[in-house]
């Protein structure tokens, strides 16, 4: 995963104490780390990284109310919430399920970009692009249609792994990603005719109706709670007969949950309903693990739909 985000307090002594506290946290001395962070915050009351780390430690110690207080302070000191304190407040039941802070997603992947492919492929057994590719080809063969597409949009394109998987099937790829760091990496591949720094929904809204034959999203919708807006826009930009294909994480219950990995998991029932509401014909909805996490396969879905 990416290097941990650090936002300096502007006070050298406070920053140094924070580093010592992080060392204690990593060594498992949580009580001592929390105590040192409390002292650090006395020196720098608006030290976002210290408040966030204190929230993590309080949660690790089972001190829910104190954890909530610290995460709230982290969010208050950085309203853009680059650390993603709001996600932890959701996990702790202090905030309703809602969208991720855009600044958090952008900061996460900007840091991740230089190491993204190495970590995903070599450490996490990442295979979402290949799952999508195989599912699209199988669906087109079943429909007796060619798996060839003139114009495709890659949502949350990252470094270009999905475009690489479909390189021989697509004439022109457009990539959309919220992270400038990821777009820089994707541009270096030469796989895209066009790249845009934007979130997925904003990027789709800038596209003309019926302008794409394929829309793919490899492990990108796990950063969205409600899929209705992005599915609606994808349906709008797809030409008749066009294909939408993506992977998701899933769970046994109903609706949407925020998992321990701070990504959203959608139930199969939710996906079926959302596709129907978007006016898309569901072709494939299969269980498939997109990667490994904590030495266990992540439960997932691969989905293919068509605009009729």
mmCIF file of C-alpha atoms in Angstrom:
data_model
loop_
_atom_site.group_PDB
_atom_site.id
_atom_site.type_symbol
_atom_site.label_atom_id
_atom_site.label_comp_id
_atom_site.label_asym_id
_atom_site.label_seq_id
_atom_site.Cartn_x
_atom_site.Cartn_y
_atom_site.Cartn_z
ATOM 1 C CA UNK A 1 0.000 0.000 0.000
ATOM 2 C CA UNK A 2 1.064 3.639 -0.324
ATOM 3 C CA UNK A 3 3.268 5.429 2.122
ATOM 4 C CA UNK A 4 1.258 6.786 5.003
ATOM 5 C CA UNK A 5 0.009 10.343 4.479
ATOM 6 C CA UNK A 6 1.677 12.876 6.762
ATOM 7 C CA UNK A 7 0.583 16.494 7.105
ATOM 8 C CA UNK A 8 3.137 18.498 9.059
ATOM 9 C CA UNK A 9 2.043 20.522 12.065
ATOM 10 C CA UNK A 10 4.498 23.260 11.195
ATOM 11 C CA UNK A 11 6.168 22.719 14.576
ATOM 12 C CA UNK A 12 9.398 20.715 14.355
ATOM 13 C CA UNK A 13 9.168 19.488 17.943
ATOM 14 C CA UNK A 14 5.560 18.357 17.494
ATOM 15 C CA UNK A 15 6.430 16.579 14.249
ATOM 16 C CA UNK A 16 9.297 14.773 15.964
ATOM 17 C CA UNK A 17 7.106 13.651 18.849
ATOM 18 C CA UNK A 18 4.579 12.391 16.325
ATOM 19 C CA UNK A 19 7.282 10.261 14.689
ATOM 20 C CA UNK A 20 8.197 8.765 18.064
ATOM 21 C CA UNK A 21 4.517 8.027 18.743
ATOM 22 C CA UNK A 22 4.166 6.289 15.375
ATOM 23 C CA UNK A 23 7.182 4.126 16.185
ATOM 24 C CA UNK A 24 5.560 3.134 19.476
ATOM 25 C CA UNK A 25 2.289 2.368 17.663
ATOM 26 C CA UNK A 26 4.049 0.144 15.145
ATOM 27 C CA UNK A 27 5.835 -1.665 17.970
ATOM 28 C CA UNK A 28 2.485 -2.338 19.645
ATOM 29 C CA UNK A 29 2.914 -0.035 22.651
ATOM 30 C CA UNK A 30 -0.426 1.636 22.059
ATOM 31 C CA UNK A 31 -0.932 3.195 25.476
ATOM 32 C CA UNK A 32 2.461 4.911 25.365
ATOM 33 C CA UNK A 33 1.832 6.047 21.785
ATOM 34 C CA UNK A 34 -1.536 7.557 22.760
ATOM 35 C CA UNK A 35 0.024 9.350 25.717
ATOM 36 C CA UNK A 36 2.763 10.840 23.533
ATOM 37 C CA UNK A 37 0.237 11.939 20.918
ATOM 38 C CA UNK A 38 -1.780 13.711 23.595
ATOM 39 C CA UNK A 39 1.379 15.635 24.504
ATOM 40 C CA UNK A 40 2.017 16.338 20.813
ATOM 41 C CA UNK A 41 -1.441 17.794 20.355
ATOM 42 C CA UNK A 42 -0.883 20.117 23.307
ATOM 43 C CA UNK A 43 2.022 21.584 21.324
ATOM 44 C CA UNK A 44 0.075 21.697 18.030
ATOM 45 C CA UNK A 45 -3.706 21.641 18.645
ATOM 46 C CA UNK A 46 -4.585 21.506 14.925
ATOM 47 C CA UNK A 47 -2.154 18.720 14.025
ATOM 48 C CA UNK A 48 -4.323 16.660 11.665
ATOM 49 C CA UNK A 49 -2.031 13.632 11.370
ATOM 50 C CA UNK A 50 -1.668 13.406 15.157
ATOM 51 C CA UNK A 51 -5.429 13.550 15.734
ATOM 52 C CA UNK A 52 -6.012 10.915 13.050
ATOM 53 C CA UNK A 53 -3.368 8.564 14.438
ATOM 54 C CA UNK A 54 -4.712 9.039 17.946
ATOM 55 C CA UNK A 55 -8.141 8.045 16.613
ATOM 56 C CA UNK A 56 -6.682 4.875 15.126
ATOM 57 C CA UNK A 57 -4.973 3.970 18.387
ATOM 58 C CA UNK A 58 -8.057 4.675 20.514
ATOM 59 C CA UNK A 59 -10.042 2.413 18.173
ATOM 60 C CA UNK A 60 -7.365 -0.294 18.470
ATOM 61 C CA UNK A 61 -7.640 -0.008 22.254
ATOM 62 C CA UNK A 62 -11.421 -0.384 22.075
ATOM 63 C CA UNK A 63 -11.988 3.162 23.320
ATOM 64 C CA UNK A 64 -14.796 4.005 20.892
ATOM 65 C CA UNK A 65 -15.869 7.389 22.283
ATOM 66 C CA UNK A 66 -12.295 8.660 22.494
ATOM 67 C CA UNK A 67 -11.621 7.382 18.973
ATOM 68 C CA UNK A 68 -14.667 9.226 17.664
ATOM 69 C CA UNK A 69 -13.531 12.414 19.384
ATOM 70 C CA UNK A 70 -10.070 12.190 17.837
ATOM 71 C CA UNK A 71 -11.358 11.432 14.331
ATOM 72 C CA UNK A 72 -13.741 14.371 14.585
ATOM 73 C CA UNK A 73 -10.815 16.635 15.520
ATOM 74 C CA UNK A 74 -8.843 15.291 12.556
ATOM 75 C CA UNK A 75 -11.690 16.144 10.208
ATOM 76 C CA UNK A 76 -12.176 19.575 11.768
ATOM 77 C CA UNK A 77 -8.492 20.455 11.399
ATOM 78 C CA UNK A 78 -8.520 19.397 7.725
ATOM 79 C CA UNK A 79 -12.021 19.929 6.279
ATOM 80 C CA UNK A 80 -10.950 18.272 3.005
ATOM 81 C CA UNK A 81 -10.231 15.153 5.115
ATOM 82 C CA UNK A 82 -7.196 13.855 3.246
ATOM 83 C CA UNK A 83 -6.675 11.188 5.927
ATOM 84 C CA UNK A 84 -10.223 9.856 5.537
ATOM 85 C CA UNK A 85 -11.312 10.316 9.154
ATOM 86 C CA UNK A 86 -14.930 10.343 7.970
ATOM 87 C CA UNK A 87 -14.586 6.721 6.852
ATOM 88 C CA UNK A 88 -13.508 5.696 10.339
ATOM 89 C CA UNK A 89 -16.420 7.622 11.831
ATOM 90 C CA UNK A 90 -18.720 5.610 9.551
ATOM 91 C CA UNK A 91 -17.088 2.369 10.682
ATOM 92 C CA UNK A 92 -17.553 3.412 14.304
ATOM 93 C CA UNK A 93 -21.232 4.176 13.736
ATOM 94 C CA UNK A 94 -20.856 7.916 14.300
ATOM 95 C CA UNK A 95 -21.684 8.899 10.711
ATOM 96 C CA UNK A 96 -24.146 7.589 8.165
ATOM 97 C CA UNK A 97 -22.921 5.698 5.129
ATOM 98 C CA UNK A 98 -21.973 8.337 2.571
ATOM 99 C CA UNK A 99 -19.441 9.178 -0.121
ATOM 100 C CA UNK A 100 -15.718 9.095 0.511
ATOM 101 C CA UNK A 101 -13.956 12.466 0.757
ATOM 102 C CA UNK A 102 -12.536 13.182 -2.703
ATOM 103 C CA UNK A 103 -9.354 14.603 -1.188
ATOM 104 C CA UNK A 104 -8.809 11.301 0.630
ATOM 105 C CA UNK A 105 -9.163 9.218 -2.542
ATOM 106 C CA UNK A 106 -6.921 11.570 -4.508
ATOM 107 C CA UNK A 107 -4.221 11.640 -1.806
ATOM 108 C CA UNK A 108 -4.386 7.848 -1.402
ATOM 109 C CA UNK A 109 -3.801 7.137 -5.078
ATOM 110 C CA UNK A 110 -1.365 9.959 -5.740
ATOM 111 C CA UNK A 111 0.902 8.316 -3.148
ATOM 112 C CA UNK A 112 0.128 4.845 -4.456
ATOM 113 C CA UNK A 113 0.753 5.604 -8.158
ATOM 114 C CA UNK A 114 4.516 4.871 -8.443
ATOM 115 C CA UNK A 115 4.134 1.471 -6.698
ATOM 116 C CA UNK A 116 0.579 0.626 -7.788
ATOM 117 C CA UNK A 117 1.194 -2.094 -10.349
ATOM 118 C CA UNK A 118 4.018 -3.763 -8.442
ATOM 119 C CA UNK A 119 2.032 -4.011 -5.209
ATOM 120 C CA UNK A 120 -1.246 -5.078 -6.824
ATOM 121 C CA UNK A 121 0.176 -7.699 -9.131
ATOM 122 C CA UNK A 122 3.064 -9.075 -7.077
ATOM 123 C CA UNK A 123 1.699 -8.718 -3.539
ATOM 124 C CA UNK A 124 -2.094 -8.806 -3.882
ATOM 125 C CA UNK A 125 -2.641 -11.123 -6.851
ATOM 126 C CA UNK A 126 -4.738 -8.464 -8.570
ATOM 127 C CA UNK A 127 -6.816 -9.767 -11.466
ATOM 128 C CA UNK A 128 -9.827 -7.476 -11.868
ATOM 129 C CA UNK A 129 -8.892 -6.431 -15.456
ATOM 130 C CA UNK A 130 -8.533 -10.031 -16.596
ATOM 131 C CA UNK A 131 -11.820 -10.977 -14.901
ATOM 132 C CA UNK A 132 -13.603 -8.184 -16.740
ATOM 133 C CA UNK A 133 -11.953 -9.042 -20.050
ATOM 134 C CA UNK A 134 -12.901 -12.727 -19.841
ATOM 135 C CA UNK A 135 -16.460 -11.903 -18.767
ATOM 136 C CA UNK A 136 -16.960 -9.438 -21.633
ATOM 137 C CA UNK A 137 -15.594 -11.871 -24.216
ATOM 138 C CA UNK A 138 -17.785 -14.686 -22.862
ATOM 139 C CA UNK A 139 -20.886 -12.479 -22.915
ATOM 140 C CA UNK A 140 -20.229 -11.357 -26.492
ATOM 141 C CA UNK A 141 -19.585 -14.922 -27.665
ATOM 142 C CA UNK A 142 -22.845 -16.047 -26.020
ATOM 143 C CA UNK A 143 -24.688 -13.240 -27.837
ATOM 144 C CA UNK A 144 -22.878 -14.107 -31.104
ATOM 145 C CA UNK A 145 -21.417 -10.601 -31.273
ATOM 146 C CA UNK A 146 -17.774 -9.619 -31.808
ATOM 147 C CA UNK A 147 -15.814 -8.549 -28.722
ATOM 148 C CA UNK A 148 -14.465 -5.548 -30.593
ATOM 149 C CA UNK A 149 -15.209 -1.954 -29.628
ATOM 150 C CA UNK A 150 -14.522 1.311 -31.427
ATOM 151 C CA UNK A 151 -14.491 3.631 -28.406
ATOM 152 C CA UNK A 152 -14.111 2.707 -24.717
ATOM 153 C CA UNK A 153 -14.058 4.617 -21.435
ATOM 154 C CA UNK A 154 -11.932 3.333 -18.553
ATOM 155 C CA UNK A 155 -13.352 4.630 -15.255
ATOM 156 C CA UNK A 156 -10.845 4.931 -12.418
ATOM 157 C CA UNK A 157 -8.233 3.983 -14.991
ATOM 158 C CA UNK A 158 -5.300 3.905 -12.576
ATOM 159 C CA UNK A 159 -2.064 3.087 -14.347
ATOM 160 C CA UNK A 160 -3.795 1.510 -17.350
ATOM 161 C CA UNK A 161 -4.138 -2.167 -16.466
ATOM 162 C CA UNK A 162 -7.681 -2.451 -17.847
ATOM 163 C CA UNK A 163 -6.711 -0.729 -21.089
ATOM 164 C CA UNK A 164 -3.801 -3.139 -21.420
ATOM 165 C CA UNK A 165 -6.164 -6.104 -20.998
ATOM 166 C CA UNK A 166 -8.447 -4.797 -23.768
ATOM 167 C CA UNK A 167 -5.730 -3.325 -26.004
ATOM 168 C CA UNK A 168 -6.474 -5.633 -28.956
ATOM 169 C CA UNK A 169 -10.246 -5.266 -28.612
ATOM 170 C CA UNK A 170 -10.566 -1.463 -28.493
ATOM 171 C CA UNK A 171 -9.664 1.113 -31.155
ATOM 172 C CA UNK A 172 -9.657 4.136 -28.829
ATOM 173 C CA UNK A 173 -9.473 4.332 -25.047
ATOM 174 C CA UNK A 174 -10.403 7.294 -22.851
ATOM 175 C CA UNK A 175 -9.154 7.161 -19.262
ATOM 176 C CA UNK A 176 -10.726 8.975 -16.315
ATOM 177 C CA UNK A 177 -9.163 9.065 -12.838
ATOM 178 C CA UNK A 178 -9.351 11.400 -9.856
ATOM 179 C CA UNK A 179 -5.624 11.051 -9.150
ATOM 180 C CA UNK A 180 -3.185 13.167 -11.206
ATOM 181 C CA UNK A 181 -0.455 10.728 -10.169
ATOM 182 C CA UNK A 182 -2.340 7.809 -11.663
ATOM 183 C CA UNK A 183 -3.095 9.731 -14.855
ATOM 184 C CA UNK A 184 0.617 10.500 -15.212
ATOM 185 C CA UNK A 185 1.407 6.783 -15.009
ATOM 186 C CA UNK A 186 -1.394 5.933 -17.454
ATOM 187 C CA UNK A 187 -0.168 8.513 -19.948
ATOM 188 C CA UNK A 188 3.250 6.874 -20.008
ATOM 189 C CA UNK A 189 1.719 3.624 -21.323
ATOM 190 C CA UNK A 190 0.601 5.176 -24.604
ATOM 191 C CA UNK A 191 -2.641 3.170 -24.393
ATOM 192 C CA UNK A 192 -5.018 6.122 -24.148
ATOM 193 C CA UNK A 193 -6.158 8.539 -26.832
ATOM 194 C CA UNK A 194 -7.335 10.855 -24.065
ATOM 195 C CA UNK A 195 -6.947 11.104 -20.291
ATOM 196 C CA UNK A 196 -8.897 13.263 -17.851
ATOM 197 C CA UNK A 197 -8.337 14.042 -14.173
ATOM 198 C CA UNK A 198 -11.856 13.883 -12.739
ATOM 199 C CA UNK A 199 -14.027 11.679 -10.595
ATOM 200 C CA UNK A 200 -15.931 9.020 -12.477
ATOM 201 C CA UNK A 201 -19.323 10.705 -12.525
ATOM 202 C CA UNK A 202 -17.961 14.124 -13.497
ATOM 203 C CA UNK A 203 -15.889 12.524 -16.240
ATOM 204 C CA UNK A 204 -18.886 10.716 -17.689
ATOM 205 C CA UNK A 205 -21.025 13.863 -17.558
ATOM 206 C CA UNK A 206 -18.549 15.605 -19.834
ATOM 207 C CA UNK A 207 -19.092 12.939 -22.512
ATOM 208 C CA UNK A 208 -21.706 13.049 -25.234
ATOM 209 C CA UNK A 209 -24.711 10.745 -25.261
ATOM 210 C CA UNK A 210 -24.176 7.421 -27.063
ATOM 211 C CA UNK A 211 -20.473 8.224 -27.550
ATOM 212 C CA UNK A 212 -18.953 4.972 -26.233
ATOM 213 C CA UNK A 213 -19.287 1.294 -27.088
ATOM 214 C CA UNK A 214 -17.656 -0.015 -23.913
ATOM 215 C CA UNK A 215 -17.317 1.309 -20.363
ATOM 216 C CA UNK A 216 -15.107 -0.569 -17.908
ATOM 217 C CA UNK A 217 -14.340 -0.022 -14.218
ATOM 218 C CA UNK A 218 -11.790 -2.383 -12.684
ATOM 219 C CA UNK A 219 -12.100 -2.206 -8.891
ATOM 220 C CA UNK A 220 -13.171 1.439 -9.136
ATOM 221 C CA UNK A 221 -16.794 1.223 -7.972
ATOM 222 C CA UNK A 222 -15.577 -0.008 -4.569
ATOM 223 C CA UNK A 223 -14.976 3.684 -3.806
ATOM 224 C CA UNK A 224 -18.618 4.592 -4.448
ATOM 225 C CA UNK A 225 -21.497 3.798 -2.088
ATOM 226 C CA UNK A 226 -24.563 4.488 -4.255
ATOM 227 C CA UNK A 227 -23.989 3.178 -7.788
ATOM 228 C CA UNK A 228 -27.110 4.777 -9.278
ATOM 229 C CA UNK A 229 -25.436 8.029 -10.449
ATOM 230 C CA UNK A 230 -22.487 6.353 -12.169
ATOM 231 C CA UNK A 231 -24.649 3.616 -13.723
ATOM 232 C CA UNK A 232 -27.082 6.222 -15.010
ATOM 233 C CA UNK A 233 -24.300 8.223 -16.631
ATOM 234 C CA UNK A 234 -22.697 5.095 -18.065
ATOM 235 C CA UNK A 235 -26.024 4.118 -19.623
ATOM 236 C CA UNK A 236 -26.337 7.604 -21.121
ATOM 237 C CA UNK A 237 -22.912 7.605 -22.783
ATOM 238 C CA UNK A 238 -23.219 4.057 -24.129
ATOM 239 C CA UNK A 239 -24.464 3.609 -27.667
ATOM 240 C CA UNK A 240 -27.244 1.026 -28.195
ATOM 241 C CA UNK A 241 -25.672 -2.415 -27.900
ATOM 242 C CA UNK A 242 -22.811 -0.977 -25.857
ATOM 243 C CA UNK A 243 -21.365 -2.854 -22.886
ATOM 244 C CA UNK A 244 -20.673 -1.882 -19.282
ATOM 245 C CA UNK A 245 -18.347 -4.169 -17.286
ATOM 246 C CA UNK A 246 -16.927 -3.815 -13.789
ATOM 247 C CA UNK A 247 -15.841 -5.538 -10.603
ATOM 248 C CA UNK A 248 -17.118 -4.947 -7.087
ATOM 249 C CA UNK A 249 -16.539 -6.230 -3.587
ATOM 250 C CA UNK A 250 -19.537 -7.962 -2.042
ATOM 251 C CA UNK A 251 -20.973 -9.303 1.220
ATOM 252 C CA UNK A 252 -23.670 -11.673 2.453
ATOM 253 C CA UNK A 253 -26.148 -9.061 3.652
ATOM 254 C CA UNK A 254 -28.258 -6.582 1.739
ATOM 255 C CA UNK A 255 -27.457 -3.149 0.403
ATOM 256 C CA UNK A 256 -24.082 -1.478 0.887
ATOM 257 C CA UNK A 257 -21.529 -1.691 3.688
ATOM 258 C CA UNK A 258 -18.146 -0.098 4.322
ATOM 259 C CA UNK A 259 -15.698 -2.936 4.846
ATOM 260 C CA UNK A 260 -12.655 -3.188 7.096
ATOM 261 C CA UNK A 261 -10.465 -2.265 4.147
ATOM 262 C CA UNK A 262 -12.335 1.056 3.888
ATOM 263 C CA UNK A 263 -13.911 0.131 0.568
ATOM 264 C CA UNK A 264 -17.623 -0.288 -0.113
ATOM 265 C CA UNK A 265 -19.092 -3.748 -0.622
ATOM 266 C CA UNK A 266 -22.354 -4.128 -2.566
ATOM 267 C CA UNK A 267 -24.735 -7.061 -2.329
ATOM 268 C CA UNK A 268 -25.690 -8.948 -5.483
ATOM 269 C CA UNK A 269 -29.331 -8.021 -4.915
ATOM 270 C CA UNK A 270 -28.404 -4.336 -4.770
ATOM 271 C CA UNK A 271 -26.486 -4.638 -8.061
ATOM 272 C CA UNK A 272 -29.425 -6.286 -9.839
ATOM 273 C CA UNK A 273 -31.803 -3.553 -8.694
ATOM 274 C CA UNK A 274 -29.379 -0.751 -9.580
ATOM 275 C CA UNK A 275 -28.811 -2.145 -13.086
ATOM 276 C CA UNK A 276 -32.550 -2.418 -13.698
ATOM 277 C CA UNK A 277 -33.105 1.157 -12.532
ATOM 278 C CA UNK A 278 -30.380 2.340 -14.917
ATOM 279 C CA UNK A 279 -32.150 0.607 -17.791
ATOM 280 C CA UNK A 280 -29.285 -1.793 -18.454
ATOM 281 C CA UNK A 281 -29.719 -5.457 -19.344
ATOM 282 C CA UNK A 282 -27.721 -7.621 -16.947
ATOM 283 C CA UNK A 283 -25.734 -10.276 -18.813
ATOM 284 C CA UNK A 284 -23.293 -11.506 -16.161
ATOM 285 C CA UNK A 285 -23.270 -11.381 -12.361
ATOM 286 C CA UNK A 286 -20.768 -13.863 -10.984
ATOM 287 C CA UNK A 287 -18.782 -14.358 -7.805
ATOM 288 C CA UNK A 288 -15.093 -13.673 -8.438
ATOM 289 C CA UNK A 289 -12.250 -12.491 -6.235
ATOM 290 C CA UNK A 290 -10.363 -9.491 -7.662
ATOM 291 C CA UNK A 291 -7.385 -9.763 -5.281
ATOM 292 C CA UNK A 292 -5.887 -11.104 -2.057
ATOM 293 C CA UNK A 293 -5.959 -9.161 1.211
ATOM 294 C CA UNK A 294 -4.555 -10.352 4.542
ATOM 295 C CA UNK A 295 -3.765 -13.659 2.816
ATOM 296 C CA UNK A 296 -7.442 -14.233 2.006
ATOM 297 C CA UNK A 297 -9.321 -13.809 -1.307
ATOM 298 C CA UNK A 298 -11.446 -10.665 -1.289
ATOM 299 C CA UNK A 299 -15.062 -11.563 -2.008
ATOM 300 C CA UNK A 300 -16.144 -9.908 -5.216
ATOM 301 C CA UNK A 301 -18.439 -9.783 -8.207
ATOM 302 C CA UNK A 302 -17.784 -9.402 -11.910
ATOM 303 C CA UNK A 303 -20.648 -7.725 -13.730
ATOM 304 C CA UNK A 304 -21.409 -7.271 -17.433
ATOM 305 C CA UNK A 305 -24.457 -5.427 -18.786
ATOM 306 C CA UNK A 306 -25.679 -4.160 -22.133
ATOM 307 C CA UNK A 307 -27.563 -1.095 -23.259
ATOM 308 C CA UNK A 308 -30.451 -2.363 -25.319
#
